Coordinates of N, CA and C in Angstrom, one line a residue:
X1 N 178.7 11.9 81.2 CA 177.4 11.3 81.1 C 176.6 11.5 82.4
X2 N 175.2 11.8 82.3 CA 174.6 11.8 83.2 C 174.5 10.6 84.3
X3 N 174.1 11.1 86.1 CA 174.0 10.0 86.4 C 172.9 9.0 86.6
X4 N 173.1 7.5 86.7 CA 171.7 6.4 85.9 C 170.5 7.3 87.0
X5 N 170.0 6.6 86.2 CA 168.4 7.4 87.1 C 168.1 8.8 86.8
X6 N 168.8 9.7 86.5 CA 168.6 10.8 86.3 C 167.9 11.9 85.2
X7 N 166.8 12.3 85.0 CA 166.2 12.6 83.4 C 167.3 13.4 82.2
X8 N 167.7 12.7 81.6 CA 168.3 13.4 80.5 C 167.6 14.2 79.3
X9 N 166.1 13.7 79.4 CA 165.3 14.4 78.2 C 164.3 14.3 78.4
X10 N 162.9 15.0 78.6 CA 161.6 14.9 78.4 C 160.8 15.2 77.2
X11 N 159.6 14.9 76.9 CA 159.1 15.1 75.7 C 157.3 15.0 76.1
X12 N 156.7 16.0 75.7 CA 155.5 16.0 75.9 C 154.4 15.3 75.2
X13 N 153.6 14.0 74.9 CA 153.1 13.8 74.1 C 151.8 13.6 74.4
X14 N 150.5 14.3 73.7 CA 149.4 13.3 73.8 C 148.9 13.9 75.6
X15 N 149.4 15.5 76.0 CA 149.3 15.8 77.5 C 149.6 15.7 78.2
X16 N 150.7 14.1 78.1 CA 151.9 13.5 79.4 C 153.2 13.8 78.6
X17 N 153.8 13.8 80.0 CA 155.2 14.3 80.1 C 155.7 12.7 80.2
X18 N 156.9 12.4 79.1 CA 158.0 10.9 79.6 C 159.1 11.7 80.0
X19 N 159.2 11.1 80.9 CA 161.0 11.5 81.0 C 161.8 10.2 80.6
X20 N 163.3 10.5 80.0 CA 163.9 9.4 79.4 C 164.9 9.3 80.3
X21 N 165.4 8.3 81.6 CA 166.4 8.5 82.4 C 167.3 8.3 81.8
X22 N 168.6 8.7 81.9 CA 169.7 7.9 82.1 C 170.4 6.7 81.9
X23 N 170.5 5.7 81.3 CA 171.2 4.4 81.2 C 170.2 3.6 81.7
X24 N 168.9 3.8 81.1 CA 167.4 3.1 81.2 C 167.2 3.2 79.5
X25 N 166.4 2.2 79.1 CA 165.6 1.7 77.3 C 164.4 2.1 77.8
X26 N 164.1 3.3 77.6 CA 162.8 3.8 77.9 C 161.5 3.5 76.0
X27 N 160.8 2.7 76.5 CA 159.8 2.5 75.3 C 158.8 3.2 75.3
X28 N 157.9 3.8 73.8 CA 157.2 4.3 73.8 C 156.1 4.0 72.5
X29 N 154.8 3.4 72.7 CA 154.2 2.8 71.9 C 153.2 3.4 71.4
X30 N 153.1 3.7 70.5 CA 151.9 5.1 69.7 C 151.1 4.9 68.9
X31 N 150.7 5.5 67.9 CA 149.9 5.9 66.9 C 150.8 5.7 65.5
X32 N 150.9 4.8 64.7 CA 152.3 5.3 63.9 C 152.4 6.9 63.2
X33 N 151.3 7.4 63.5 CA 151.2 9.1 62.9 C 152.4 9.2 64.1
X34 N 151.8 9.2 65.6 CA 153.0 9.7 66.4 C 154.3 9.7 66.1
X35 N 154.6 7.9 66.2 CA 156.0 7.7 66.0 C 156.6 8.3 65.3
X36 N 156.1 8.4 63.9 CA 157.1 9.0 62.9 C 156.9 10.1 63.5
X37 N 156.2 11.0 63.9 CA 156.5 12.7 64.5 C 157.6 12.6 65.3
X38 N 157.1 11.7 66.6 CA 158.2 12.0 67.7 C 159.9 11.8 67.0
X39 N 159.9 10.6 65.8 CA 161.5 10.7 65.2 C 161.8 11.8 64.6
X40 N 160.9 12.5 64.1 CA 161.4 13.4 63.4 C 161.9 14.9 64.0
X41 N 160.7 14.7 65.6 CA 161.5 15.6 66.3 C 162.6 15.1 67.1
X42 N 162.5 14.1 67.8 CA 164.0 13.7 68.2 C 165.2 13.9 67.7
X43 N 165.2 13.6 66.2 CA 166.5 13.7 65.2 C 166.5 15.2 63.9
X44 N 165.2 16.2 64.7 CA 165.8 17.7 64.2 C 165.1 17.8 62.6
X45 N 164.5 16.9 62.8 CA 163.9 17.0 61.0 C 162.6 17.9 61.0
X46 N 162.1 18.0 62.4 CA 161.4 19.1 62.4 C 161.2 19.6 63.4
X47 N 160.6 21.1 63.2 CA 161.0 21.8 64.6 C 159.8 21.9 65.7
X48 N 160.2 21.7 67.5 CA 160.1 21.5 68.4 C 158.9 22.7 68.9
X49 N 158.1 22.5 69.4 CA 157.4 23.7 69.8 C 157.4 24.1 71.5
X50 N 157.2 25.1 71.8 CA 158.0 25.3 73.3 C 157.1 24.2 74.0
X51 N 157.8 24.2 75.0 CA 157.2 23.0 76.1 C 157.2 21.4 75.7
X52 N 157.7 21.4 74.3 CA 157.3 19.6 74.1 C 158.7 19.0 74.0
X53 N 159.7 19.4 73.9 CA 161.0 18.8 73.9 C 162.1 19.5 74.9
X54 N 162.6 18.5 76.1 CA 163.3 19.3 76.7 C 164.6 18.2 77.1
X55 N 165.7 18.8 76.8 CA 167.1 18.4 76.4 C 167.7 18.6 77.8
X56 N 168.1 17.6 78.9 CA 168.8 18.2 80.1 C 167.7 19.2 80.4
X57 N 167.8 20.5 81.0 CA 166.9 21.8 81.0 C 166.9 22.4 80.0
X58 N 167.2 22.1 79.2 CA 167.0 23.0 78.0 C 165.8 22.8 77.4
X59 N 165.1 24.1 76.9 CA 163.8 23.6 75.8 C 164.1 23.5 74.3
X60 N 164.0 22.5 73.7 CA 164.6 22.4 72.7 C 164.7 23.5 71.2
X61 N 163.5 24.4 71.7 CA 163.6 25.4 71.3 C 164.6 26.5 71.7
X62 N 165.3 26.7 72.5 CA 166.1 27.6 72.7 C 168.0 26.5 72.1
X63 N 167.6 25.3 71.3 CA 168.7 24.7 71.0 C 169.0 24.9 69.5
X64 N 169.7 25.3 69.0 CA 170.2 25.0 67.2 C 170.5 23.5 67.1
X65 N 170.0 23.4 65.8 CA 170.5 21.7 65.5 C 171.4 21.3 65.6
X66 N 172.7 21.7 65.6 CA 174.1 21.1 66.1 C 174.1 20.6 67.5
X67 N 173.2 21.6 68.3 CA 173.5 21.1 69.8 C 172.4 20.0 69.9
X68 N 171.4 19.8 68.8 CA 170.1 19.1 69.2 C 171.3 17.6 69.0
X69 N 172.1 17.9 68.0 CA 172.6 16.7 67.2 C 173.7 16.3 67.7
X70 N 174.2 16.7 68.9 CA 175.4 16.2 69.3 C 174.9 15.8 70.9
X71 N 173.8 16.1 70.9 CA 173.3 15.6 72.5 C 172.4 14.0 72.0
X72 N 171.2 14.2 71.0 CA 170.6 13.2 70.9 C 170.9 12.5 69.4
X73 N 171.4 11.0 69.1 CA 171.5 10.2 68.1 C 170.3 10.1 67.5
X74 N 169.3 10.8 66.3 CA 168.3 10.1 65.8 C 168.1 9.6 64.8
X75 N 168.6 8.6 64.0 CA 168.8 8.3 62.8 C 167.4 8.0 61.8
X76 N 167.0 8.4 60.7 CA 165.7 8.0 60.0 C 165.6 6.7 60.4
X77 N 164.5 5.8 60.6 CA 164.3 4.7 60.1 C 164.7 3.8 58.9
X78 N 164.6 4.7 57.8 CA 165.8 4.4 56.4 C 166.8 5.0 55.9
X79 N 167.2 4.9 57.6 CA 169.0 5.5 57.3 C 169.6 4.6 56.0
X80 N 170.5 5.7 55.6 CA 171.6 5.1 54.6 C 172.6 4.4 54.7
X81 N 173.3 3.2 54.0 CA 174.1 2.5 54.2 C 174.6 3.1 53.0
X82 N 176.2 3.0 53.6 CA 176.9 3.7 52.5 C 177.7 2.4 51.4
X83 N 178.0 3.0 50.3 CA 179.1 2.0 49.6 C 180.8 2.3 50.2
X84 N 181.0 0.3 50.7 CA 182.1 0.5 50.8 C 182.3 -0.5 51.8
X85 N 182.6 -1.1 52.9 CA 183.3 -2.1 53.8 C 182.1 -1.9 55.0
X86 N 182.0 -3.3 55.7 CA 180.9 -2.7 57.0 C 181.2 -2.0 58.3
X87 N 183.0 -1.9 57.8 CA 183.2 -1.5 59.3 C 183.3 0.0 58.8
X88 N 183.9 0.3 57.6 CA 183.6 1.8 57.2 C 182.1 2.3 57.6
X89 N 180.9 1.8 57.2 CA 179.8 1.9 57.7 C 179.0 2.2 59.0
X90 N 180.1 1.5 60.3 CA 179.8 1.5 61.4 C 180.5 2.1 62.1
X91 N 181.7 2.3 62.6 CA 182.3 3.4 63.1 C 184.1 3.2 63.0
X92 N 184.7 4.4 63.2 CA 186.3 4.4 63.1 C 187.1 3.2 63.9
X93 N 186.5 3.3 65.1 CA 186.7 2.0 66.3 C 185.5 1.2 66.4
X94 N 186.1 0.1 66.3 CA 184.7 -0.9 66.4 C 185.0 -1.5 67.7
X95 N 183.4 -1.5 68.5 CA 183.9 -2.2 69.8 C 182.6 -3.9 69.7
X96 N 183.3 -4.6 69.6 CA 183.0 -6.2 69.7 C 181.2 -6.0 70.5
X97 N 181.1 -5.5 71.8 CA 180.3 -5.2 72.5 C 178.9 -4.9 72.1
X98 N 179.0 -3.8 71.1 CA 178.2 -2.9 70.2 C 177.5 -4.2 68.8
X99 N 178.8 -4.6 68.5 CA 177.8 -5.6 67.1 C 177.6 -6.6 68.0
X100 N 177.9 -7.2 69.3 CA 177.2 -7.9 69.9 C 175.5 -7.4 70.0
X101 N 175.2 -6.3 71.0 CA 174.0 -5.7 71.1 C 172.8 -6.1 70.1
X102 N 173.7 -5.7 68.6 CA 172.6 -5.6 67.7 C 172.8 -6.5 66.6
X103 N 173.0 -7.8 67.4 CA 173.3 -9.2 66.5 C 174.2 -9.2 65.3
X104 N 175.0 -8.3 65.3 CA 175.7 -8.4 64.1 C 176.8 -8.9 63.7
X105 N 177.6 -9.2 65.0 CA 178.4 -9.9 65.4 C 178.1 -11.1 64.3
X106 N 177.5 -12.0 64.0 CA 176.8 -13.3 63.5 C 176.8 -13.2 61.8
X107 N 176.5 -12.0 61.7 CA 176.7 -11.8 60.3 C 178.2 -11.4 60.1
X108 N 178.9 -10.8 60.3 CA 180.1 -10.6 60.1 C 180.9 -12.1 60.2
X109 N 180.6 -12.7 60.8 CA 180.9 -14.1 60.8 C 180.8 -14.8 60.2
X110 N 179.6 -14.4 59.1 CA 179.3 -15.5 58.0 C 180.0 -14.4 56.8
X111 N 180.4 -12.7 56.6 CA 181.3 -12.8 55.6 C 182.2 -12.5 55.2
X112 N 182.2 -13.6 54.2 CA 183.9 -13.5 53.8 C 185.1 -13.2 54.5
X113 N 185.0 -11.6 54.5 CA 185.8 -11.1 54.8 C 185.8 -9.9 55.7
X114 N 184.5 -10.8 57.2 CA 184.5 -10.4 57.9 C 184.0 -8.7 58.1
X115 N 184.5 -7.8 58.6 CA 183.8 -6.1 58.8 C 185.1 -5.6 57.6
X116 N 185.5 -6.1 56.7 CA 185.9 -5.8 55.9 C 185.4 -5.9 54.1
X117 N 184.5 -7.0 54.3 CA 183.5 -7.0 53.3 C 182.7 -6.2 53.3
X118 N 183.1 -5.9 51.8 CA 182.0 -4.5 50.7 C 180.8 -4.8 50.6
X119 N 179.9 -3.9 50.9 CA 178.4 -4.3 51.0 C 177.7 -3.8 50.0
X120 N 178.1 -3.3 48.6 CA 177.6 -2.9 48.2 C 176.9 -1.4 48.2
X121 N 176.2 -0.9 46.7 CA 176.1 0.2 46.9 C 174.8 0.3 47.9
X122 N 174.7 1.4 48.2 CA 173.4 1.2 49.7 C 173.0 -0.2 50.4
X123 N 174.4 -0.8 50.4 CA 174.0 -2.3 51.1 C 173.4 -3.2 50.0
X124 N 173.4 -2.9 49.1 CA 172.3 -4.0 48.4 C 173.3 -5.4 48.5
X125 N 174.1 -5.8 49.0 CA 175.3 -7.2 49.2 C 174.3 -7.6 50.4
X126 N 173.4 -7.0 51.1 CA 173.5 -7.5 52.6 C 171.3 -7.7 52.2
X127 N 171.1 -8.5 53.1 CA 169.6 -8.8 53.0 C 169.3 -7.6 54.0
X128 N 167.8 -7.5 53.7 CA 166.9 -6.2 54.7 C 167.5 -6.3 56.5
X129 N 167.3 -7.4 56.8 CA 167.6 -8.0 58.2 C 169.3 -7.7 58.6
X130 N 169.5 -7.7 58.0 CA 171.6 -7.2 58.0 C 171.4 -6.2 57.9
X131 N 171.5 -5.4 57.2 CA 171.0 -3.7 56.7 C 170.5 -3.3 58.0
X132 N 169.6 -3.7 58.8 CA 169.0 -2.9 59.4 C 170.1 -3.4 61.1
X133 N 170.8 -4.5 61.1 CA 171.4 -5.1 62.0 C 172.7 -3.8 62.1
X134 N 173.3 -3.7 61.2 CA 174.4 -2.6 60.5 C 173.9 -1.4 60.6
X135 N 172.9 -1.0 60.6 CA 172.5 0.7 60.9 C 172.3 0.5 62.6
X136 N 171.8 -0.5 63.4 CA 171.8 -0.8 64.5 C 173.2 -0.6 65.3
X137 N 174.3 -1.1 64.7 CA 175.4 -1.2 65.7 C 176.2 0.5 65.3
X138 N 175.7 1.1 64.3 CA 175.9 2.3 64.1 C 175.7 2.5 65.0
X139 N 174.4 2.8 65.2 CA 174.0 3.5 66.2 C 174.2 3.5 67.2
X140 N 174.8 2.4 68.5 CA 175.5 1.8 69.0 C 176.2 2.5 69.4
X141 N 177.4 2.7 68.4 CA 178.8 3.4 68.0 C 178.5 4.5 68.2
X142 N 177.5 5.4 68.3 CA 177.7 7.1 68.2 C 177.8 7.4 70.0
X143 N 178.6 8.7 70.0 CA 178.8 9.2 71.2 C 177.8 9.7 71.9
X144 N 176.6 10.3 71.2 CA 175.6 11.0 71.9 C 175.4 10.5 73.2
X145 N 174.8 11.2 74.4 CA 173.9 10.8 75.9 C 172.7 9.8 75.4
X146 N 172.3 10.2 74.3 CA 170.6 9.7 74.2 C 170.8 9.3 72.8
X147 N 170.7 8.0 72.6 CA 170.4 7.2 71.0 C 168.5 6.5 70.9
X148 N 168.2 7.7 69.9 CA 166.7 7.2 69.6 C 166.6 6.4 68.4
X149 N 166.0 5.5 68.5 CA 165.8 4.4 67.5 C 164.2 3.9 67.2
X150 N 164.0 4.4 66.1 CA 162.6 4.6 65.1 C 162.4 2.7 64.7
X151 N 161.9 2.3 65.4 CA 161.3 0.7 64.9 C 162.7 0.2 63.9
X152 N 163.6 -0.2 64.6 CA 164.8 -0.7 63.9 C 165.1 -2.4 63.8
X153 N 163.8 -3.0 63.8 CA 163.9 -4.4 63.8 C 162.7 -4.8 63.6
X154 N 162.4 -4.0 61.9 CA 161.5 -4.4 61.4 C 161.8 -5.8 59.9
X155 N 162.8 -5.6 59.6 CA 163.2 -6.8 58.9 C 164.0 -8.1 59.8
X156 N 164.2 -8.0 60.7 CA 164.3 -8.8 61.8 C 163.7 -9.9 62.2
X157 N 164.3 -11.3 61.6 CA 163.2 -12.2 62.3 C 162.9 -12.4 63.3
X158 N 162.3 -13.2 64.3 CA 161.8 -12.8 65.6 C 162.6 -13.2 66.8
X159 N 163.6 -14.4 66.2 CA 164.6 -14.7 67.0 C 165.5 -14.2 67.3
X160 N 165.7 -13.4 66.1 CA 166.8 -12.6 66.3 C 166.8 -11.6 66.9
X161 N 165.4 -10.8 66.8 CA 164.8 -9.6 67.2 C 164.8 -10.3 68.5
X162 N 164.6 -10.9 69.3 CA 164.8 -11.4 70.8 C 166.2 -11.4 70.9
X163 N 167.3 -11.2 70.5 CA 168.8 -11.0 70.7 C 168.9 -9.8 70.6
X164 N 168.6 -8.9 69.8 CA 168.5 -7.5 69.8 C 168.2 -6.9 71.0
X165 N 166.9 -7.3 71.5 CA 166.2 -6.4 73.0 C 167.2 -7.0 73.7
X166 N 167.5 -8.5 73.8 CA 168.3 -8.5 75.7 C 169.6 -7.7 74.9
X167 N 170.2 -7.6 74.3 CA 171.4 -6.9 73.4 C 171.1 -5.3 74.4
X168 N 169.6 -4.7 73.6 CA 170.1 -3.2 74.1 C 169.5 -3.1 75.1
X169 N 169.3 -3.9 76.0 CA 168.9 -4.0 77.6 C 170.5 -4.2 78.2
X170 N 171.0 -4.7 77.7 CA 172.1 -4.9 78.4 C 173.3 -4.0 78.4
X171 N 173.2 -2.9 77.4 CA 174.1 -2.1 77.2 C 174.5 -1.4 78.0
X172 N 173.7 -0.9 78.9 CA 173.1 0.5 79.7 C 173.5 1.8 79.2
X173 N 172.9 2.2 78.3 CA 173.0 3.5 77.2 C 171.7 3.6 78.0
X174 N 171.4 5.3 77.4 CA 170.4 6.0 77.5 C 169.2 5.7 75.8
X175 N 168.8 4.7 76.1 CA 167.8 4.5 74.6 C 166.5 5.1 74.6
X176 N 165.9 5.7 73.4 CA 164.7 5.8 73.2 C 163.8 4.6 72.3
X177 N 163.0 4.2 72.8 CA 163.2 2.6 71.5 C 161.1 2.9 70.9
X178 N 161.3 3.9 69.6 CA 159.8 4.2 69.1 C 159.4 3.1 68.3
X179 N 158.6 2.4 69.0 CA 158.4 1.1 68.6 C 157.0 0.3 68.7
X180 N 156.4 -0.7 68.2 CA 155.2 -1.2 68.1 C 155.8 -2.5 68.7
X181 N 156.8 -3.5 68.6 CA 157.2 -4.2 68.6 C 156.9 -5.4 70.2
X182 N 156.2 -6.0 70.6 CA 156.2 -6.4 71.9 C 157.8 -6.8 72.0
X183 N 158.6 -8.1 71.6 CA 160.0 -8.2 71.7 C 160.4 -7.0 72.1
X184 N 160.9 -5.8 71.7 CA 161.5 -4.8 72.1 C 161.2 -3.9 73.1
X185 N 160.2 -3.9 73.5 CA 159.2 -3.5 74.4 C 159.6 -3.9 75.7
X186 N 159.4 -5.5 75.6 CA 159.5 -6.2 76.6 C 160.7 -6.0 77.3
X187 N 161.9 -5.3 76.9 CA 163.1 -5.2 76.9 C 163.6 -4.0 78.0
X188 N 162.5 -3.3 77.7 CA 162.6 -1.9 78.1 C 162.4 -1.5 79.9
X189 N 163.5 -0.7 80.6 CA 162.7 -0.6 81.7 C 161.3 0.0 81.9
X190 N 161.3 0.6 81.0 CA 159.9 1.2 81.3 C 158.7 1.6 80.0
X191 N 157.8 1.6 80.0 CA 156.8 1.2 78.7 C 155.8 2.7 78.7
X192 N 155.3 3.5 77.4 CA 155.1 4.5 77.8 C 154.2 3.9 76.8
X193 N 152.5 3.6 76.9 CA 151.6 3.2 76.0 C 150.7 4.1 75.3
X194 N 151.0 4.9 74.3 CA 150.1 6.6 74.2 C 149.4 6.0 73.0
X195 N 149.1 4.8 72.7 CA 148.0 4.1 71.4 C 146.5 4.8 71.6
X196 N 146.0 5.6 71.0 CA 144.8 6.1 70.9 C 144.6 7.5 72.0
X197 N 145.8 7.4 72.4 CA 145.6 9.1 72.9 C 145.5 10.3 71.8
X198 N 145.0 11.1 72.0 CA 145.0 12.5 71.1 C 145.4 13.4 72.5
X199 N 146.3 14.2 71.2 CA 146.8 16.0 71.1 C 146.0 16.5 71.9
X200 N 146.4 17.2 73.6 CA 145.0 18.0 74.0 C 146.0 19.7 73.9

């Protein structure tokens, strides 16, 4: 892993350059036209034009999606929850720490049978606010340097969504957090506000 402080990724938006350090929750608050672009390039769903995405030194155009996808975590905003147990869902090793972060710890506690209860097909066992708490600690769980997360605490009530930010404030991962959200925002070391900038 890179070391803290260090830029692991830049991205050009709107004429300015963010750099995303290191084991910093770098925020970025937009246009929702943006957001969904910037996810979709972060997580490879669409392609990068020279100068606007850069991976380490790399420009993410000289990268194939495998390498885009094993450096940066980007999961859709309506990632899939699979059928089958929640810990199948969230990763082979589950670390306590991780469903901490993203409140889920709390739900696993109220079921049943714990990260061993079936959630149904695409989650439908679990309310909007769990579903999205469970794609959260996924995320968590992935190895990548850089985990970008597309407004992931939008079924979230607000209390909880205040557990979530000091959660991934305290993780020290390298986050991208594309969000509207003041809670999560507030969380972040650093706040990148491009609301009503345009494309030069």
């Amino acid at each position: 892993s890179a070391p803290a402080g260090r830029s692991i990724a830049s991205v050009r938006v709107a004429g300015r350059r963010i750099d995303i350090l290191a084991g910093e929750v770098t925020g970025i608050r937009a246009d929702p036209e943006q957001i969904v672009d910037l996810a979709r390039l972060f997580g490879g769903r669409r392609e990068a034009v020279r100068g606007e995405l850069s991976i380490g030194d790399v420009d993410a155009v000289h990268l194939g999606l495998g390498d885009l996808r094993s450096a940066v975590f980007a999961p859709p905003h309506d990632a899939a929850v699979f059928t089958g147990t929640a810990a199948e869902n969230i990763a082979p090793e589950i670390e306590h720490a991780h469903l901490a972060a993203a409140a889920f710890d709390e739900v696993v506690q109220r079921l049943p049978a714990g990260l061993d209860e079936r959630v149904g097909e695409r989650g439908l066992l679990l309310s909007g606010g769990q579903r999205q708490r469970l794609l959260l600690a996924r995320a968590l769980h992935q190895p990548q340097p850089l985990v970008v997360l597309h407004e992931p605490t939008t079924a979230i009530d607000p209390i909880t969504e205040a557990q979530v930010a000091a959660g991934l404030a305290a993780e020290g991962r390298t986050i991208l957090l594309l969000t509207d959200r003041a809670s999560l925002l507030s969380a972040c070391h650093r706040v990148h506000d491009l609301r009503g900038a345009a494309d030069e």
